[in-house]
mmCIF file of C-alpha atoms and ligand atoms in Angstrom:
data_model
loop_
_atom_site.group_PDB
_atom_site.id
_atom_site.type_symbol
_atom_site.label_atom_id
_atom_site.label_comp_id
_atom_site.label_asym_id
_atom_site.label_seq_id
_atom_site.Cartn_x
_atom_site.Cartn_y
_atom_site.Cartn_z
ATOM 1 C CA MET A 90 -14.346 2.315 -14.163
ATOM 2 C CA GLY A 91 -16.735 4.542 -12.235
ATOM 3 C CA LEU A 92 -14.196 5.978 -9.814
ATOM 4 C CA ARG A 93 -15.670 8.354 -7.308
ATOM 5 C CA GLY A 94 -12.977 11.028 -6.992
ATOM 6 C CA ASP A 95 -13.103 14.398 -8.740
ATOM 7 C CA TYR A 96 -10.569 14.146 -11.539
ATOM 8 C CA SER A 97 -11.604 17.414 -13.212
ATOM 9 C CA ARG A 98 -9.058 19.517 -11.347
ATOM 10 C CA ALA A 99 -6.177 17.063 -11.575
ATOM 11 C CA GLY A 100 -2.952 18.058 -13.305
ATOM 12 C CA ALA A 101 -1.241 15.963 -15.952
ATOM 13 C CA ASP A 102 0.417 13.934 -13.192
ATOM 14 C CA PHE A 103 -2.998 13.622 -11.456
ATOM 15 C CA ARG A 104 -1.963 15.839 -8.595
ATOM 16 C CA VAL A 105 -4.701 17.871 -6.879
ATOM 17 C CA GLU A 106 -4.792 20.234 -3.914
ATOM 18 C CA GLN A 107 -5.539 18.518 -0.650
ATOM 19 C CA ASP A 108 -7.736 21.486 0.410
ATOM 20 C CA TRP A 109 -7.491 20.426 4.023
ATOM 21 C CA GLY A 110 -9.847 23.150 5.216
ATOM 22 C CA ALA A 111 -12.671 21.624 3.192
ATOM 23 C CA TYR A 112 -12.908 18.414 5.241
ATOM 24 C CA ALA A 113 -16.050 18.437 7.377
ATOM 25 C CA PRO A 114 -15.792 17.911 11.146
ATOM 26 C CA GLU A 115 -17.703 14.639 10.648
ATOM 27 C CA GLU A 116 -14.976 13.465 8.305
ATOM 28 C CA HIS A 117 -12.231 14.136 10.829
ATOM 29 C CA ALA A 118 -14.371 12.322 13.395
ATOM 30 C CA LEU A 119 -14.830 9.314 11.118
ATOM 31 C CA TYR A 120 -11.091 9.238 10.394
ATOM 32 C CA ARG A 121 -10.449 9.355 14.139
ATOM 33 C CA ARG A 122 -12.770 6.391 14.727
ATOM 34 C CA LEU A 123 -11.035 4.412 11.974
ATOM 35 C CA PHE A 124 -7.671 5.264 13.460
ATOM 36 C CA GLU A 125 -8.762 4.207 16.955
ATOM 37 C CA ARG A 126 -10.159 0.900 15.813
ATOM 38 C CA GLN A 127 -7.007 -0.010 13.885
ATOM 39 C CA SER A 128 -4.746 1.234 16.664
ATOM 40 C CA LYS A 129 -6.143 -1.424 18.971
ATOM 41 C CA LEU A 130 -5.187 -4.130 16.477
ATOM 42 C CA VAL A 131 -1.774 -3.058 15.270
ATOM 43 C CA PRO A 132 0.223 -3.840 18.428
ATOM 44 C CA ARG A 133 -0.647 -7.507 17.872
ATOM 45 C CA TYR A 134 -0.686 -7.727 14.113
ATOM 46 C CA ALA A 135 1.516 -5.066 12.502
ATOM 47 C CA CYS A 136 5.221 -5.386 11.740
ATOM 48 C CA PRO A 137 7.602 -3.497 14.055
ATOM 49 C CA GLU A 138 8.741 -1.069 11.338
ATOM 50 C CA TRP A 139 5.198 0.182 10.869
ATOM 51 C CA ILE A 140 4.547 0.448 14.620
ATOM 52 C CA GLU A 141 7.690 2.446 15.110
ATOM 53 C CA ALA A 142 6.873 4.875 12.323
ATOM 54 C CA ILE A 143 3.274 5.645 13.209
ATOM 55 C CA ALA A 144 4.340 6.764 16.670
ATOM 56 C CA GLY A 145 6.237 9.705 15.200
ATOM 57 C CA LEU A 146 3.401 10.880 12.970
ATOM 58 C CA ASP A 147 0.875 12.454 15.339
ATOM 59 C CA ALA A 148 -1.896 11.387 12.968
ATOM 60 C CA ALA A 149 -4.511 10.043 15.361
ATOM 61 C CA GLN A 150 -6.760 13.048 15.810
ATOM 62 C CA GLU A 151 -7.674 14.261 12.348
ATOM 63 C CA ILE A 152 -7.034 13.655 8.674
ATOM 64 C CA PRO A 153 -3.361 14.590 8.354
ATOM 65 C CA ARG A 154 -2.094 17.577 6.419
ATOM 66 C CA PHE A 155 -0.098 16.059 3.600
ATOM 67 C CA ASP A 156 2.350 18.960 3.390
ATOM 68 C CA LEU A 157 3.399 18.529 7.017
ATOM 69 C CA ILE A 158 3.824 14.784 6.597
ATOM 70 C CA SER A 159 5.869 15.318 3.438
ATOM 71 C CA LYS A 160 8.183 17.643 5.286
ATOM 72 C CA LYS A 161 8.989 14.935 7.839
ATOM 73 C CA LEU A 162 9.266 12.268 5.184
ATOM 74 C CA ARG A 163 11.630 14.252 2.983
ATOM 75 C CA THR A 164 14.157 14.623 5.757
ATOM 76 C CA ARG A 165 13.931 10.949 6.711
ATOM 77 C CA THR A 166 13.887 9.037 3.428
ATOM 78 C CA GLY A 167 13.544 11.617 0.674
ATOM 79 C CA TRP A 168 9.927 10.674 -0.073
ATOM 80 C CA GLU A 169 6.937 12.977 -0.210
ATOM 81 C CA ILE A 170 3.233 12.370 -0.554
ATOM 82 C CA VAL A 171 1.167 13.760 -3.414
ATOM 83 C CA PRO A 172 -2.584 14.359 -3.134
ATOM 84 C CA VAL A 173 -4.592 12.589 -5.880
ATOM 85 C CA PRO A 174 -8.318 12.108 -6.596
ATOM 86 C CA GLY A 175 -8.097 8.306 -6.251
ATOM 87 C CA LEU A 176 -6.656 5.520 -8.372
ATOM 88 C CA ILE A 177 -4.553 6.860 -11.220
ATOM 89 C CA PRO A 178 -3.278 5.300 -14.464
ATOM 90 C CA ASP A 179 -0.254 3.004 -14.323
ATOM 91 C CA GLU A 180 2.152 5.363 -15.997
ATOM 92 C CA ALA A 181 1.376 8.280 -13.673
ATOM 93 C CA PHE A 182 1.538 5.980 -10.660
ATOM 94 C CA PHE A 183 4.876 4.405 -11.587
ATOM 95 C CA THR A 184 6.318 7.814 -12.448
ATOM 96 C CA HIS A 185 5.456 9.168 -9.014
ATOM 97 C CA LEU A 186 7.013 6.175 -7.264
ATOM 98 C CA ALA A 187 10.089 6.351 -9.484
ATOM 99 C CA ASN A 188 10.570 9.899 -8.182
ATOM 100 C CA ARG A 189 9.929 9.034 -4.538
ATOM 101 C CA ARG A 190 6.450 10.524 -4.495
ATOM 102 C CA PHE A 191 3.603 8.470 -3.058
ATOM 103 C CA PRO A 192 0.101 9.306 -4.332
ATOM 104 C CA VAL A 193 -2.453 9.558 -1.503
ATOM 105 C CA THR A 194 -6.198 9.810 -2.149
ATOM 106 C CA VAL A 195 -7.724 12.978 -0.689
ATOM 107 C CA TRP A 196 -11.265 11.803 0.053
ATOM 108 C CA LEU A 197 -12.509 9.746 2.982
ATOM 109 C CA ARG A 198 -14.958 6.846 2.824
ATOM 110 C CA LYS A 199 -18.593 7.168 3.945
ATOM 111 C CA PRO A 200 -19.635 6.095 7.463
ATOM 112 C CA GLU A 201 -21.401 3.012 6.040
ATOM 113 C CA GLU A 202 -18.045 1.884 4.612
ATOM 114 C CA PHE A 203 -16.439 1.823 8.029
ATOM 115 C CA ASP A 204 -15.659 -1.890 7.827
ATOM 116 C CA TYR A 205 -14.882 -2.412 4.178
ATOM 117 C CA ILE A 206 -14.135 -0.343 1.100
ATOM 118 C CA VAL A 207 -12.913 -1.582 -2.271
ATOM 119 C CA GLU A 208 -11.523 1.695 -3.644
ATOM 120 C CA PRO A 209 -8.611 3.142 -1.662
ATOM 121 C CA ASP A 210 -9.456 6.282 0.355
ATOM 122 C CA VAL A 211 -7.311 8.612 2.438
ATOM 123 C CA PHE A 212 -7.489 6.306 5.443
ATOM 124 C CA HIS A 213 -6.198 3.286 3.545
ATOM 125 C CA ASP A 214 -3.531 5.251 1.701
ATOM 126 C CA PHE A 215 -2.335 7.172 4.693
ATOM 127 C CA PHE A 216 -2.602 4.677 7.516
ATOM 128 C CA GLY A 217 -1.587 1.687 5.407
ATOM 129 C CA HIS A 218 1.142 3.026 3.170
ATOM 130 C CA VAL A 219 2.679 6.180 4.534
ATOM 131 C CA PRO A 220 4.254 4.971 7.812
ATOM 132 C CA LEU A 221 6.443 2.443 6.020
ATOM 133 C CA LEU A 222 7.823 5.156 3.762
ATOM 134 C CA PHE A 223 9.801 6.166 6.861
ATOM 135 C CA ASP A 224 11.649 2.840 6.740
ATOM 136 C CA ARG A 225 14.736 3.245 4.604
ATOM 137 C CA THR A 226 14.796 -0.217 3.050
ATOM 138 C CA TYR A 227 11.088 -0.246 2.307
ATOM 139 C CA ALA A 228 11.320 3.259 0.881
ATOM 140 C CA ASP A 229 14.198 2.277 -1.384
ATOM 141 C CA HIS A 230 12.382 -0.850 -2.471
ATOM 142 C CA LEU A 231 9.277 1.110 -3.457
ATOM 143 C CA HIS A 232 11.418 3.501 -5.441
ATOM 144 C CA GLU A 233 12.866 0.532 -7.347
ATOM 145 C CA TYR A 234 9.367 -0.810 -7.843
ATOM 146 C CA GLY A 235 8.318 2.443 -9.518
ATOM 147 C CA LYS A 236 11.238 2.311 -11.916
ATOM 148 C CA GLY A 237 10.476 -1.367 -12.509
ATOM 149 C CA GLY A 238 6.884 -0.405 -13.303
ATOM 150 C CA LEU A 239 7.921 1.923 -16.108
ATOM 151 C CA LYS A 240 10.134 -0.826 -17.447
ATOM 152 C CA ALA A 241 7.325 -3.394 -17.196
ATOM 153 C CA MET A 242 5.140 -1.064 -19.277
ATOM 154 C CA ARG A 243 7.708 -1.140 -22.039
ATOM 155 C CA LEU A 244 7.852 -4.931 -21.779
ATOM 156 C CA ASP A 245 4.074 -5.347 -21.634
ATOM 157 C CA ALA A 246 4.373 -7.070 -18.262
ATOM 158 C CA VAL A 247 2.454 -4.786 -15.923
ATOM 159 C CA LYS A 248 0.032 -7.540 -15.044
ATOM 160 C CA LEU A 249 2.845 -9.739 -13.712
ATOM 161 C CA LEU A 250 4.481 -6.883 -11.820
ATOM 162 C CA ALA A 251 1.143 -5.759 -10.359
ATOM 163 C CA ARG A 252 0.841 -9.143 -8.649
ATOM 164 C CA LEU A 253 4.123 -8.443 -6.878
ATOM 165 C CA TYR A 254 2.706 -5.161 -5.570
ATOM 166 C CA TRP A 255 -0.495 -6.839 -4.520
ATOM 167 C CA PHE A 256 1.127 -9.664 -2.557
ATOM 168 C CA THR A 257 3.778 -7.462 -0.926
ATOM 169 C CA ILE A 258 2.957 -3.753 -0.644
ATOM 170 C CA GLU A 259 -0.781 -4.373 -0.265
ATOM 171 C CA PHE A 260 -1.135 -7.808 1.355
ATOM 172 C CA GLY A 261 2.320 -8.847 2.465
ATOM 173 C CA LEU A 262 3.169 -10.660 5.700
ATOM 174 C CA MET A 263 6.526 -10.755 7.454
ATOM 175 C CA ASN A 264 8.155 -13.206 9.856
ATOM 176 C CA THR A 265 9.240 -11.468 13.055
ATOM 177 C CA PRO A 266 10.502 -12.703 16.432
ATOM 178 C CA GLN A 267 6.892 -12.226 17.637
ATOM 179 C CA GLY A 268 5.502 -14.380 14.848
ATOM 180 C CA VAL A 269 3.904 -13.499 11.540
ATOM 181 C CA ARG A 270 2.963 -9.836 11.193
ATOM 182 C CA ALA A 271 1.360 -7.708 8.504
ATOM 183 C CA TYR A 272 3.155 -5.023 6.503
ATOM 184 C CA GLY A 273 0.754 -4.804 3.546
ATOM 185 C CA ALA A 274 -1.325 -1.637 3.501
ATOM 186 C CA GLY A 275 -4.533 -3.444 2.585
ATOM 187 C CA LEU A 276 -4.127 -5.447 5.778
ATOM 188 C CA LEU A 277 -2.999 -2.665 8.079
ATOM 189 C CA SER A 278 -5.988 -0.514 7.144
ATOM 190 C CA SER A 279 -8.551 -3.329 7.330
ATOM 191 C CA GLY A 280 -10.795 -3.835 10.332
ATOM 192 C CA GLY A 281 -11.323 -7.529 9.671
ATOM 193 C CA GLU A 282 -8.481 -8.826 7.545
ATOM 194 C CA LEU A 283 -5.702 -7.661 9.843
ATOM 195 C CA ALA A 284 -6.479 -10.286 12.471
ATOM 196 C CA TYR A 285 -7.588 -12.801 9.830
ATOM 197 C CA CYS A 286 -4.316 -12.708 7.897
ATOM 198 C CA VAL A 287 -2.269 -13.450 10.999
ATOM 199 C CA GLU A 288 -4.523 -15.803 12.952
ATOM 200 C CA ASP A 289 -7.132 -17.492 10.816
ATOM 201 C CA ALA A 290 -6.509 -21.110 9.893
ATOM 202 C CA ARG A 291 -7.998 -20.858 6.394
ATOM 203 C CA PRO A 292 -5.593 -18.834 4.226
ATOM 204 C CA ARG A 293 -2.319 -20.199 2.870
ATOM 205 C CA ARG A 294 0.815 -18.439 4.110
ATOM 206 C CA LEU A 295 3.620 -19.252 1.702
ATOM 207 C CA PRO A 296 7.233 -18.186 1.889
ATOM 208 C CA PHE A 297 7.883 -15.340 -0.543
ATOM 209 C CA ASP A 298 8.772 -16.654 -3.985
ATOM 210 C CA LEU A 299 8.984 -14.072 -6.748
ATOM 211 C CA GLU A 300 7.905 -16.231 -9.648
ATOM 212 C CA ARG A 301 5.133 -17.889 -7.704
ATOM 213 C CA VAL A 302 3.836 -14.460 -6.725
ATOM 214 C CA MET A 303 3.828 -13.410 -10.352
ATOM 215 C CA CYS A 304 1.807 -16.488 -11.262
ATOM 216 C CA THR A 305 -0.798 -16.031 -8.554
ATOM 217 C CA GLU A 306 -4.101 -14.357 -9.341
ATOM 218 C CA TYR A 307 -5.843 -12.239 -6.756
ATOM 219 C CA GLN A 308 -9.323 -10.962 -5.963
ATOM 220 C CA ILE A 309 -9.814 -7.396 -4.979
ATOM 221 C CA ASP A 310 -13.116 -7.688 -3.129
ATOM 222 C CA ARG A 311 -12.683 -10.349 -0.460
ATOM 223 C CA TYR A 312 -10.157 -11.602 2.073
ATOM 224 C CA GLN A 313 -7.147 -13.206 0.421
ATOM 225 C CA GLU A 314 -6.798 -16.985 0.183
ATOM 226 C CA THR A 315 -3.042 -16.772 -0.113
ATOM 227 C CA TYR A 316 -0.446 -14.571 1.555
ATOM 228 C CA PHE A 317 3.275 -14.494 0.913
ATOM 229 C CA VAL A 318 5.601 -14.100 3.867
ATOM 230 C CA ILE A 319 8.942 -12.301 3.714
ATOM 231 C CA ASP A 320 11.657 -12.454 6.366
ATOM 232 C CA SER A 321 12.618 -8.789 6.071
ATOM 233 C CA PHE A 322 12.469 -5.814 3.745
ATOM 234 C CA GLU A 323 16.119 -6.565 2.936
ATOM 235 C CA GLN A 324 15.042 -9.941 1.595
ATOM 236 C CA LEU A 325 12.318 -8.310 -0.485
ATOM 237 C CA MET A 326 14.821 -5.834 -1.839
ATOM 238 C CA ARG A 327 17.350 -8.550 -2.641
ATOM 239 C CA GLU A 328 14.946 -10.938 -4.320
ATOM 240 C CA THR A 329 13.428 -8.256 -6.527
ATOM 241 C CA ALA A 330 16.778 -6.773 -7.532
ATOM 242 C CA PRO A 331 17.543 -9.071 -10.517
ATOM 243 C CA ASP A 332 16.516 -8.002 -14.008
ATOM 244 C CA PHE A 333 12.929 -9.159 -14.534
ATOM 245 C CA THR A 334 13.154 -9.145 -18.334
ATOM 246 C CA PRO A 335 13.933 -12.871 -18.712
ATOM 247 C CA ILE A 336 11.460 -13.754 -15.969
ATOM 248 C CA TYR A 337 8.666 -11.909 -17.753
ATOM 249 C CA ALA A 338 9.538 -13.625 -21.005
ATOM 250 C CA ARG A 339 9.552 -17.039 -19.427
ATOM 251 C CA LEU A 340 6.345 -16.598 -17.474
ATOM 252 C CA ARG A 341 4.524 -15.114 -20.411
ATOM 253 C CA SER A 342 5.374 -18.044 -22.643
ATOM 254 C CA SER A 343 4.388 -20.605 -20.001
ATOM 255 C CA LEU A 344 1.113 -18.965 -18.928
ATOM 256 C CA VAL A 345 -2.049 -19.108 -20.948
ATOM 257 C CA SER A 346 -3.471 -15.909 -19.473
HETATM 258 N N1 LIG B 1774 14.313 -5.770 -10.765
HETATM 259 C C1 LIG B 1774 13.110 -5.333 -11.436
HETATM 260 C C2 LIG B 1774 13.275 -5.302 -12.952
HETATM 261 O O1 LIG B 1774 14.343 -5.519 -13.445
HETATM 262 C C3 LIG B 1774 12.691 -3.944 -10.971
HETATM 263 C C4 LIG B 1774 11.996 -4.035 -9.671
HETATM 264 C C5 LIG B 1774 12.644 -3.823 -8.466
HETATM 265 C C6 LIG B 1774 10.649 -4.336 -9.658
HETATM 266 C C7 LIG B 1774 11.967 -3.902 -7.263
HETATM 267 C C8 LIG B 1774 9.967 -4.422 -8.468
HETATM 268 C C9 LIG B 1774 10.634 -4.206 -7.274
HETATM 269 O O2 LIG B 1774 12.324 -5.067 -13.647
HETATM 270 FE FE1 FE B 1775 -2.991 0.606 -1.345
#
């Protein structure tokens, strides 16, 4: 796949050392600029749960130390973050989630990728994903997702389940009293798509529908054409609680893919 991280030092579960002291001052400065740019957008476009959580993280000045963040997280929702070299195989990823460990990439993008990056880096993983791990319902949902991922592997249905992750955890929208807001990490960490997903007239914004999500293909290298909107993390939790086994079977027999 041509991933850019250094996988040579990774353990069997793909864990590496964060080696915080090895970040260059320019990297902390770039992280700070990314953080500042997004911080101007989130009051208008992010869901309230995310906004509340980031305030307690003190993560604006430099690339955060994962061990300190994990300490806070463990006491709040029992999650911790695990440093990894980048994207990791499905089984390792699902296993981490199923044990309330969220893998976070250690490296930061290059300055020329300020506006857009396809591969997740520490800014996307941290800024986009980690704050919501402080929300109890979201945190519990992601734990269930991890267990569901291991099950989907046994049922040869990872492709269907991955679409759920994509249209919720990465690119999900939520109805709030202030209007539609983003909770997906790919949106929260994006300079352009965060406003686009909420305000632009072009994309479809459909009410969350599990089976429709599982039947919807996505592109990883451009703004989404379709978003799915939940009413709350409780709704997401509730609608993903049923056993997916019969759903997988049905969708697989009705889809040509
Ligand atoms: N209910 C799903 C199953 O039976 C597991 C799951 C829960 C998947 C939450 C995703 C999110 O496979
Ligand atoms: Fe992500």
